[in-house]
Amino acid sequence: MKTNNNQDHDVPKDHPRYESLKYRHKIIEGMKKLIVAEAGLIAHGRGECFDYMLGEKTNEIAKEAIVAAVALLYLAKYPIISINGNVAALCPKELVELSKIINAPLEINLFYRKKGRVEAIMKVLEDAGAETILGIDETKMVEIEELSSNRRNVDPNGIKIADVVFVPLEDGDRTEALKKIGKKIIAVDLNPISRTSLWADVTIVDNIVRTLPEMIKIAKKLKDAEKKELINIVEKFDNKNNIQVSLDSIIQYIKKQKEDAFKILKD
Ligand code: PTJ
């Protein structure tokens, strides 16, 4: 039997699952460097499963949600980008670029606290060009009382005062708590019926690795847009419809696979 001794995770570019394996290995490497929590591997696997059912592409409704998300971030008084281990491992450069374009600080806010994780995430963001990172000084943190998880400790100059919080890849408890204290939430979640997806004001049902480059593109396009235009985009966006259409995409994709799945065996 052939064994796979490939310990450095080099994936041949012609591998049919190259993209997916590349990001899987980024998560594994991230875990070895303490950036990603052990549970982050499981979260990633759950995401992969939904991504598969979305055809591993950014669909039209996700693109609409991305435009609404960017408009909402531009309209915010204090927008903030919340960073966890998975996003930091998958797309640090894009997080930093988006943060600079829309002028929204990055705040590290972790579910699984473990010694060395904040520092490891800080390093990967700094290596990607981040200048200011919030959520790093434990002594200055304040609590969000409505939340019982580790995520309740937030930066007084970040999530605490933010009116719009961008939470890529999130657990449901915090989204609910942040909503209850009046914040607007933008979430990226491949699972359209997670509690985060349902609670958020704008849910981008897509893979964060595709969403961030698209957000950067739209952020550049809307940079000089008038406030009226941004308000119009946000008002026209309907998150309930967005989630329902995302679920329809999954249903249609599965139906198509029911017909087409075995065709690949003929190639
Ligand atoms: O770094 P920490 O300590 O803050 O922990 C981060 C994780 C992600 C481990 C923590 O927040 C967690 O346990 O999250 P959940 O509850 O597993 O939720 C993660 C959600 O993200 C699930 O609904 C997944 O389907 C979704 N997801 C996973 N990978 C991606 C994704 N959504 C978008 N893009 C992905 N690449």
PDB file of N, CA and C in Angstrom, residues 59-138:
ATOM      1  N   ASN A  59     -21.482  32.746  -4.747  1.00  0.00           N
ATOM      2  CA  ASN A  59     -22.643  32.897  -5.622  1.00  0.00           C
ATOM      3  C   ASN A  59     -23.164  34.338  -5.624  1.00  0.00           C
ATOM      4  N   GLU A  60     -24.123  34.612  -6.496  1.00  0.00           N
ATOM      5  CA  GLU A  60     -24.592  35.993  -6.693  1.00  0.00           C
ATOM      6  C   GLU A  60     -25.142  36.612  -5.410  1.00  0.00           C
ATOM      7  N   ILE A  61     -25.863  35.813  -4.631  1.00  0.00           N
ATOM      8  CA  ILE A  61     -26.465  36.369  -3.414  1.00  0.00           C
ATOM      9  C   ILE A  61     -25.370  36.712  -2.383  1.00  0.00           C
ATOM     10  N   ALA A  62     -24.295  35.924  -2.363  1.00  0.00           N
ATOM     11  CA  ALA A  62     -23.173  36.267  -1.468  1.00  0.00           C
ATOM     12  C   ALA A  62     -22.525  37.571  -1.926  1.00  0.00           C
ATOM     13  N   LYS A  63     -22.453  37.752  -3.255  1.00  0.00           N
ATOM     14  CA  LYS A  63     -21.871  39.011  -3.766  1.00  0.00           C
ATOM     15  C   LYS A  63     -22.727  40.202  -3.343  1.00  0.00           C
ATOM     16  N   GLU A  64     -24.048  40.027  -3.362  1.00  0.00           N
ATOM     17  CA  GLU A  64     -24.937  41.119  -2.905  1.00  0.00           C
ATOM     18  C   GLU A  64     -24.704  41.409  -1.423  1.00  0.00           C
ATOM     19  N   ALA A  65     -24.555  40.344  -0.644  1.00  0.00           N
ATOM     20  CA  ALA A  65     -24.318  40.522   0.797  1.00  0.00           C
ATOM     21  C   ALA A  65     -22.980  41.230   1.029  1.00  0.00           C
ATOM     22  N   ILE A  66     -22.003  40.932   0.188  1.00  0.00           N
ATOM     23  CA  ILE A  66     -20.683  41.579   0.331  1.00  0.00           C
ATOM     24  C   ILE A  66     -20.805  43.090   0.077  1.00  0.00           C
ATOM     25  N   VAL A  67     -21.567  43.460  -0.938  1.00  0.00           N
ATOM     26  CA  VAL A  67     -21.749  44.896  -1.225  1.00  0.00           C
ATOM     27  C   VAL A  67     -22.450  45.575  -0.036  1.00  0.00           C
ATOM     28  N   ALA A  68     -23.480  44.927   0.509  1.00  0.00           N
ATOM     29  CA  ALA A  68     -24.191  45.500   1.665  1.00  0.00           C
ATOM     30  C   ALA A  68     -23.253  45.608   2.868  1.00  0.00           C
ATOM     31  N   ALA A  69     -22.420  44.599   3.051  1.00  0.00           N
ATOM     32  CA  ALA A  69     -21.480  44.595   4.181  1.00  0.00           C
ATOM     33  C   ALA A  69     -20.499  45.763   4.077  1.00  0.00           C
ATOM     34  N   VAL A  70     -19.959  45.957   2.893  1.00  0.00           N
ATOM     35  CA  VAL A  70     -18.991  47.051   2.708  1.00  0.00           C
ATOM     36  C   VAL A  70     -19.680  48.401   2.915  1.00  0.00           C
ATOM     37  N   ALA A  71     -20.889  48.539   2.385  1.00  0.00           N
ATOM     38  CA  ALA A  71     -21.627  49.807   2.555  1.00  0.00           C
ATOM     39  C   ALA A  71     -21.860  50.077   4.045  1.00  0.00           C
ATOM     40  N   LEU A  72     -22.241  49.040   4.782  1.00  0.00           N
ATOM     41  CA  LEU A  72     -22.495  49.191   6.221  1.00  0.00           C
ATOM     42  C   LEU A  72     -21.210  49.577   6.973  1.00  0.00           C
ATOM     43  N   LEU A  73     -20.109  48.983   6.570  1.00  0.00           N
ATOM     44  CA  LEU A  73     -18.827  49.323   7.213  1.00  0.00           C
ATOM     45  C   LEU A  73     -18.453  50.783   6.934  1.00  0.00           C
ATOM     46  N   TYR A  74     -18.699  51.250   5.702  1.00  0.00           N
ATOM     47  CA  TYR A  74     -18.393  52.652   5.392  1.00  0.00           C
ATOM     48  C   TYR A  74     -19.300  53.615   6.148  1.00  0.00           C
ATOM     49  N   LEU A  75     -20.539  53.187   6.419  1.00  0.00           N
ATOM     50  CA  LEU A  75     -21.479  54.067   7.119  1.00  0.00           C
ATOM     51  C   LEU A  75     -21.223  54.102   8.628  1.00  0.00           C
ATOM     52  N   ALA A  76     -20.475  53.131   9.126  1.00  0.00           N
ATOM     53  CA  ALA A  76     -20.277  53.012  10.578  1.00  0.00           C
ATOM     54  C   ALA A  76     -19.443  54.161  11.131  1.00  0.00           C
ATOM     55  N   LYS A  77     -19.734  54.491  12.400  1.00  0.00           N
ATOM     56  CA  LYS A  77     -18.927  55.503  13.091  1.00  0.00           C
ATOM     57  C   LYS A  77     -17.639  54.840  13.602  1.00  0.00           C
ATOM     58  N   TYR A  78     -17.818  53.670  14.254  1.00  0.00           N
ATOM     59  CA  TYR A  78     -16.671  52.908  14.757  1.00  0.00           C
ATOM     60  C   TYR A  78     -16.760  51.456  14.262  1.00  0.00           C
ATOM     61  N   PRO A  79     -16.331  51.220  13.023  1.00  0.00           N
ATOM     62  CA  PRO A  79     -16.358  49.828  12.553  1.00  0.00           C
ATOM     63  C   PRO A  79     -15.164  49.061  13.125  1.00  0.00           C
ATOM     64  N   ILE A  80     -15.326  47.759  13.319  1.00  0.00           N
ATOM     65  CA  ILE A  80     -14.208  46.964  13.836  1.00  0.00           C
ATOM     66  C   ILE A  80     -14.209  45.586  13.174  1.00  0.00           C
ATOM     67  N   ILE A  81     -13.013  45.046  12.975  1.00  0.00           N
ATOM     68  CA  ILE A  81     -12.900  43.697  12.407  1.00  0.00           C
ATOM     69  C   ILE A  81     -12.403  42.777  13.518  1.00  0.00           C
ATOM     70  N   SER A  82     -13.224  41.798  13.890  1.00  0.00           N
ATOM     71  CA  SER A  82     -12.860  40.880  14.971  1.00  0.00           C
ATOM     72  C   SER A  82     -12.071  39.701  14.378  1.00  0.00           C
ATOM     73  N   ILE A  83     -10.963  39.391  15.028  1.00  0.00           N
ATOM     74  CA  ILE A  83     -10.062  38.369  14.477  1.00  0.00           C
ATOM     75  C   ILE A  83     -10.011  37.145  15.389  1.00  0.00           C
ATOM     76  N   ASN A  84     -10.214  35.972  14.802  1.00  0.00           N
ATOM     77  CA  ASN A  84      -9.968  34.732  15.557  1.00  0.00           C
ATOM     78  C   ASN A  84      -8.834  33.949  14.881  1.00  0.00           C
ATOM     79  N   GLY A  85      -8.526  32.786  15.438  1.00  0.00           N
ATOM     80  CA  GLY A  85      -7.376  32.029  14.946  1.00  0.00           C
ATOM     81  C   GLY A  85      -7.528  31.577  13.500  1.00  0.00           C
ATOM     82  N   ASN A  86      -8.711  31.095  13.148  1.00  0.00           N
ATOM     83  CA  ASN A  86      -8.881  30.567  11.798  1.00  0.00           C
ATOM     84  C   ASN A  86      -8.668  31.625  10.719  1.00  0.00           C
ATOM     85  N   VAL A  87      -9.285  32.792  10.895  1.00  0.00           N
ATOM     86  CA  VAL A  87      -9.126  33.825   9.853  1.00  0.00           C
ATOM     87  C   VAL A  87      -7.689  34.321   9.790  1.00  0.00           C
ATOM     88  N   ALA A  88      -7.058  34.425  10.964  1.00  0.00           N
ATOM     89  CA  ALA A  88      -5.670  34.906  10.972  1.00  0.00           C
ATOM     90  C   ALA A  88      -4.760  33.937  10.214  1.00  0.00           C
ATOM     91  N   ALA A  89      -5.045  32.643  10.335  1.00  0.00           N
ATOM     92  CA  ALA A  89      -4.210  31.651   9.638  1.00  0.00           C
ATOM     93  C   ALA A  89      -4.518  31.614   8.141  1.00  0.00           C
ATOM     94  N   LEU A  90      -5.782  31.813   7.795  1.00  0.00           N
ATOM     95  CA  LEU A  90      -6.176  31.645   6.388  1.00  0.00           C
ATOM     96  C   LEU A  90      -5.862  32.869   5.532  1.00  0.00           C
ATOM     97  N   CYS A  91      -6.117  34.072   6.040  1.00  0.00           N
ATOM     98  CA  CYS A  91      -5.964  35.243   5.151  1.00  0.00           C
ATOM     99  C   CYS A  91      -5.508  36.505   5.881  1.00  0.00           C
ATOM    100  N   PRO A  92      -4.328  36.469   6.502  1.00  0.00           N
ATOM    101  CA  PRO A  92      -3.865  37.656   7.244  1.00  0.00           C
ATOM    102  C   PRO A  92      -3.681  38.893   6.363  1.00  0.00           C
ATOM    103  N   LYS A  93      -3.119  38.701   5.170  1.00  0.00           N
ATOM    104  CA  LYS A  93      -2.837  39.866   4.294  1.00  0.00           C
ATOM    105  C   LYS A  93      -4.120  40.588   3.913  1.00  0.00           C
ATOM    106  N   GLU A  94      -5.133  39.791   3.583  1.00  0.00           N
ATOM    107  CA  GLU A  94      -6.401  40.390   3.139  1.00  0.00           C
ATOM    108  C   GLU A  94      -7.085  41.132   4.300  1.00  0.00           C
ATOM    109  N   LEU A  95      -6.972  40.583   5.518  1.00  0.00           N
ATOM    110  CA  LEU A  95      -7.567  41.259   6.681  1.00  0.00           C
ATOM    111  C   LEU A  95      -6.931  42.631   6.878  1.00  0.00           C
ATOM    112  N   VAL A  96      -5.599  42.655   6.755  1.00  0.00           N
ATOM    113  CA  VAL A  96      -4.878  43.915   6.955  1.00  0.00           C
ATOM    114  C   VAL A  96      -5.247  44.903   5.845  1.00  0.00           C
ATOM    115  N   GLU A  97      -5.299  44.412   4.615  1.00  0.00           N
ATOM    116  CA  GLU A  97      -5.614  45.308   3.492  1.00  0.00           C
ATOM    117  C   GLU A  97      -7.021  45.901   3.654  1.00  0.00           C
ATOM    118  N   LEU A  98      -7.978  45.058   3.985  1.00  0.00           N
ATOM    119  CA  LEU A  98      -9.357  45.551   4.150  1.00  0.00           C
ATOM    120  C   LEU A  98      -9.427  46.572   5.293  1.00  0.00           C
ATOM    121  N   SER A  99      -8.751  46.235   6.389  1.00  0.00           N
ATOM    122  CA  SER A  99      -8.748  47.118   7.549  1.00  0.00           C
ATOM    123  C   SER A  99      -8.233  48.513   7.174  1.00  0.00           C
ATOM    124  N   LYS A 100      -7.210  48.552   6.342  1.00  0.00           N
ATOM    125  CA  LYS A 100      -6.638  49.851   5.958  1.00  0.00           C
ATOM    126  C   LYS A 100      -7.566  50.601   5.002  1.00  0.00           C
ATOM    127  N   ILE A 101      -8.171  49.896   4.061  1.00  0.00           N
ATOM    128  CA  ILE A 101      -9.028  50.589   3.083  1.00  0.00           C
ATOM    129  C   ILE A 101     -10.254  51.190   3.767  1.00  0.00           C
ATOM    130  N   ILE A 102     -10.908  50.389   4.615  1.00  0.00           N
ATOM    131  CA  ILE A 102     -12.166  50.904   5.198  1.00  0.00           C
ATOM    132  C   ILE A 102     -11.943  51.605   6.540  1.00  0.00           C
ATOM    133  N   ASN A 103     -10.681  51.638   6.950  1.00  0.00           N
ATOM    134  CA  ASN A 103     -10.348  52.310   8.201  1.00  0.00           C
ATOM    135  C   ASN A 103     -11.062  51.684   9.412  1.00  0.00           C
ATOM    136  N   ALA A 104     -10.989  50.378   9.486  1.00  0.00           N
ATOM    137  CA  ALA A 104     -11.587  49.649  10.617  1.00  0.00           C
ATOM    138  C   ALA A 104     -10.472  48.875  11.315  1.00  0.00           C
ATOM    139  N   PRO A 105     -10.242  49.142  12.604  1.00  0.00           N
ATOM    140  CA  PRO A 105      -9.159  48.434  13.302  1.00  0.00           C
ATOM    141  C   PRO A 105      -9.398  46.929  13.413  1.00  0.00           C
ATOM    142  N   LEU A 106      -8.295  46.211  13.607  1.00  0.00           N
ATOM    143  CA  LEU A 106      -8.362  44.759  13.819  1.00  0.00           C
ATOM    144  C   LEU A 106      -8.316  44.515  15.322  1.00  0.00           C
ATOM    145  N   GLU A 107      -9.230  43.703  15.836  1.00  0.00           N
ATOM    146  CA  GLU A 107      -9.187  43.353  17.268  1.00  0.00           C
ATOM    147  C   GLU A 107      -9.154  41.837  17.411  1.00  0.00           C
ATOM    148  N   ILE A 108      -8.144  41.327  18.112  1.00  0.00           N
ATOM    149  CA  ILE A 108      -8.078  39.884  18.374  1.00  0.00           C
ATOM    150  C   ILE A 108      -9.065  39.561  19.484  1.00  0.00           C
ATOM    151  N   ASN A 109      -9.956  38.621  19.204  1.00  0.00           N
ATOM    152  CA  ASN A 109     -10.980  38.253  20.206  1.00  0.00           C
ATOM    153  C   ASN A 109     -11.203  36.750  20.078  1.00  0.00           C
ATOM    154  N   LEU A 110     -10.708  36.010  21.070  1.00  0.00           N
ATOM    155  CA  LEU A 110     -10.677  34.551  20.932  1.00  0.00           C
ATOM    156  C   LEU A 110     -11.699  33.830  21.788  1.00  0.00           C
ATOM    157  N   PHE A 111     -12.172  32.734  21.256  1.00  0.00           N
ATOM    158  CA  PHE A 111     -13.070  31.860  22.015  1.00  0.00           C
ATOM    159  C   PHE A 111     -12.253  30.959  22.935  1.00  0.00           C
ATOM    160  N   TYR A 112     -11.187  30.388  22.372  1.00  0.00           N
ATOM    161  CA  TYR A 112     -10.321  29.483  23.143  1.00  0.00           C
ATOM    162  C   TYR A 112      -9.058  30.228  23.562  1.00  0.00           C
ATOM    163  N   ARG A 113      -9.015  30.630  24.818  1.00  0.00           N
ATOM    164  CA  ARG A 113      -7.830  31.322  25.331  1.00  0.00           C
ATOM    165  C   ARG A 113      -6.775  30.287  25.702  1.00  0.00           C
ATOM    166  N   LYS A 114      -5.579  30.481  25.236  1.00  0.00           N
ATOM    167  CA  LYS A 114      -4.478  29.575  25.582  1.00  0.00           C
ATOM    168  C   LYS A 114      -3.216  30.427  25.545  1.00  0.00           C
ATOM    169  N   LYS A 115      -2.320  30.187  26.476  1.00  0.00           N
ATOM    170  CA  LYS A 115      -1.108  31.005  26.560  1.00  0.00           C
ATOM    171  C   LYS A 115      -0.380  31.009  25.206  1.00  0.00           C
ATOM    172  N   GLY A 116      -0.025  32.162  24.742  1.00  0.00           N
ATOM    173  CA  GLY A 116       0.763  32.268  23.513  1.00  0.00           C
ATOM    174  C   GLY A 116      -0.061  32.488  22.255  1.00  0.00           C
ATOM    175  N   ARG A 117      -1.376  32.272  22.336  1.00  0.00           N
ATOM    176  CA  ARG A 117      -2.179  32.390  21.109  1.00  0.00           C
ATOM    177  C   ARG A 117      -2.283  33.841  20.624  1.00  0.00           C
ATOM    178  N   VAL A 118      -2.572  34.758  21.548  1.00  0.00           N
ATOM    179  CA  VAL A 118      -2.724  36.160  21.137  1.00  0.00           C
ATOM    180  C   VAL A 118      -1.422  36.643  20.482  1.00  0.00           C
ATOM    181  N   GLU A 119      -0.289  36.279  21.086  1.00  0.00           N
ATOM    182  CA  GLU A 119       1.008  36.705  20.553  1.00  0.00           C
ATOM    183  C   GLU A 119       1.241  36.106  19.162  1.00  0.00           C
ATOM    184  N   ALA A 120       0.866  34.825  18.992  1.00  0.00           N
ATOM    185  CA  ALA A 120       1.068  34.166  17.694  1.00  0.00           C
ATOM    186  C   ALA A 120       0.213  34.841  16.615  1.00  0.00           C
ATOM    187  N   ILE A 121      -1.004  35.215  16.990  1.00  0.00           N
ATOM    188  CA  ILE A 121      -1.893  35.871  16.014  1.00  0.00           C
ATOM    189  C   ILE A 121      -1.399  37.281  15.712  1.00  0.00           C
ATOM    190  N   MET A 122      -0.927  37.938  16.769  1.00  0.00           N
ATOM    191  CA  MET A 122      -0.373  39.281  16.583  1.00  0.00           C
ATOM    192  C   MET A 122       0.786  39.247  15.582  1.00  0.00           C
ATOM    193  N   LYS A 123       1.627  38.229  15.714  1.00  0.00           N
ATOM    194  CA  LYS A 123       2.803  38.136  14.849  1.00  0.00           C
ATOM    195  C   LYS A 123       2.387  37.952  13.386  1.00  0.00           C
ATOM    196  N   VAL A 124       1.420  37.051  13.175  1.00  0.00           N
ATOM    197  CA  VAL A 124       1.040  36.778  11.787  1.00  0.00           C
ATOM    198  C   VAL A 124       0.398  38.035  11.165  1.00  0.00           C
ATOM    199  N   LEU A 125      -0.317  38.816  11.980  1.00  0.00           N
ATOM    200  CA  LEU A 125      -0.935  40.048  11.448  1.00  0.00           C
ATOM    201  C   LEU A 125       0.137  41.122  11.207  1.00  0.00           C
ATOM    202  N   GLU A 126       1.090  41.213  12.133  1.00  0.00           N
ATOM    203  CA  GLU A 126       2.162  42.206  11.941  1.00  0.00           C
ATOM    204  C   GLU A 126       3.001  41.854  10.715  1.00  0.00           C
ATOM    205  N   ASP A 127       3.291  40.560  10.552  1.00  0.00           N
ATOM    206  CA  ASP A 127       4.051  40.140   9.362  1.00  0.00           C
ATOM    207  C   ASP A 127       3.292  40.480   8.079  1.00  0.00           C
ATOM    208  N   ALA A 128       1.968  40.551   8.196  1.00  0.00           N
ATOM    209  CA  ALA A 128       1.155  40.877   7.019  1.00  0.00           C
ATOM    210  C   ALA A 128       0.995  42.390   6.854  1.00  0.00           C
ATOM    211  N   GLY A 129       1.609  43.158   7.747  1.00  0.00           N
ATOM    212  CA  GLY A 129       1.606  44.617   7.578  1.00  0.00           C
ATOM    213  C   GLY A 129       0.724  45.385   8.541  1.00  0.00           C
ATOM    214  N   ALA A 130       0.131  44.704   9.531  1.00  0.00           N
ATOM    215  CA  ALA A 130      -0.744  45.418  10.469  1.00  0.00           C
ATOM    216  C   ALA A 130       0.073  46.358  11.348  1.00  0.00           C
ATOM    217  N   GLU A 131      -0.451  47.585  11.531  1.00  0.00           N
ATOM    218  CA  GLU A 131       0.268  48.538  12.378  1.00  0.00           C
ATOM    219  C   GLU A 131      -0.359  48.637  13.770  1.00  0.00           C
ATOM    220  N   THR A 132      -1.672  48.709  13.804  1.00  0.00           N
ATOM    221  CA  THR A 132      -2.348  48.767  15.107  1.00  0.00           C
ATOM    222  C   THR A 132      -3.217  47.530  15.270  1.00  0.00           C
ATOM    223  N   ILE A 133      -3.047  46.839  16.393  1.00  0.00           N
ATOM    224  CA  ILE A 133      -3.888  45.672  16.667  1.00  0.00           C
ATOM    225  C   ILE A 133      -4.472  45.847  18.067  1.00  0.00           C
ATOM    226  N   LEU A 134      -5.784  45.739  18.166  1.00  0.00           N
ATOM    227  CA  LEU A 134      -6.444  45.864  19.466  1.00  0.00           C
ATOM    228  C   LEU A 134      -6.671  44.472  20.064  1.00  0.00           C
ATOM    229  N   GLY A 135      -7.006  44.480  21.356  1.00  0.00           N
ATOM    230  CA  GLY A 135      -7.336  43.215  22.023  1.00  0.00           C
ATOM    231  C   GLY A 135      -6.120  42.447  22.514  1.00  0.00           C
ATOM    232  N   ILE A 136      -5.004  43.151  22.696  1.00  0.00           N
ATOM    233  CA  ILE A 136      -3.790  42.415  23.086  1.00  0.00           C
ATOM    234  C   ILE A 136      -3.356  42.660  24.538  1.00  0.00           C
ATOM    235  N   ASP A 137      -3.825  43.742  25.124  1.00  0.00           N
ATOM    236  CA  ASP A 137      -3.403  44.047  26.492  1.00  0.00           C
ATOM    237  C   ASP A 137      -4.479  43.588  27.489  1.00  0.00           C
ATOM    238  N   GLU A 138      -4.238  42.413  28.053  1.00  0.00           N
ATOM    239  CA  GLU A 138      -5.205  41.770  28.982  1.00  0.00           C
ATOM    240  C   GLU A 138      -5.626  42.715  30.103  1.00  0.00           C
TER     241      GLU A 138
END
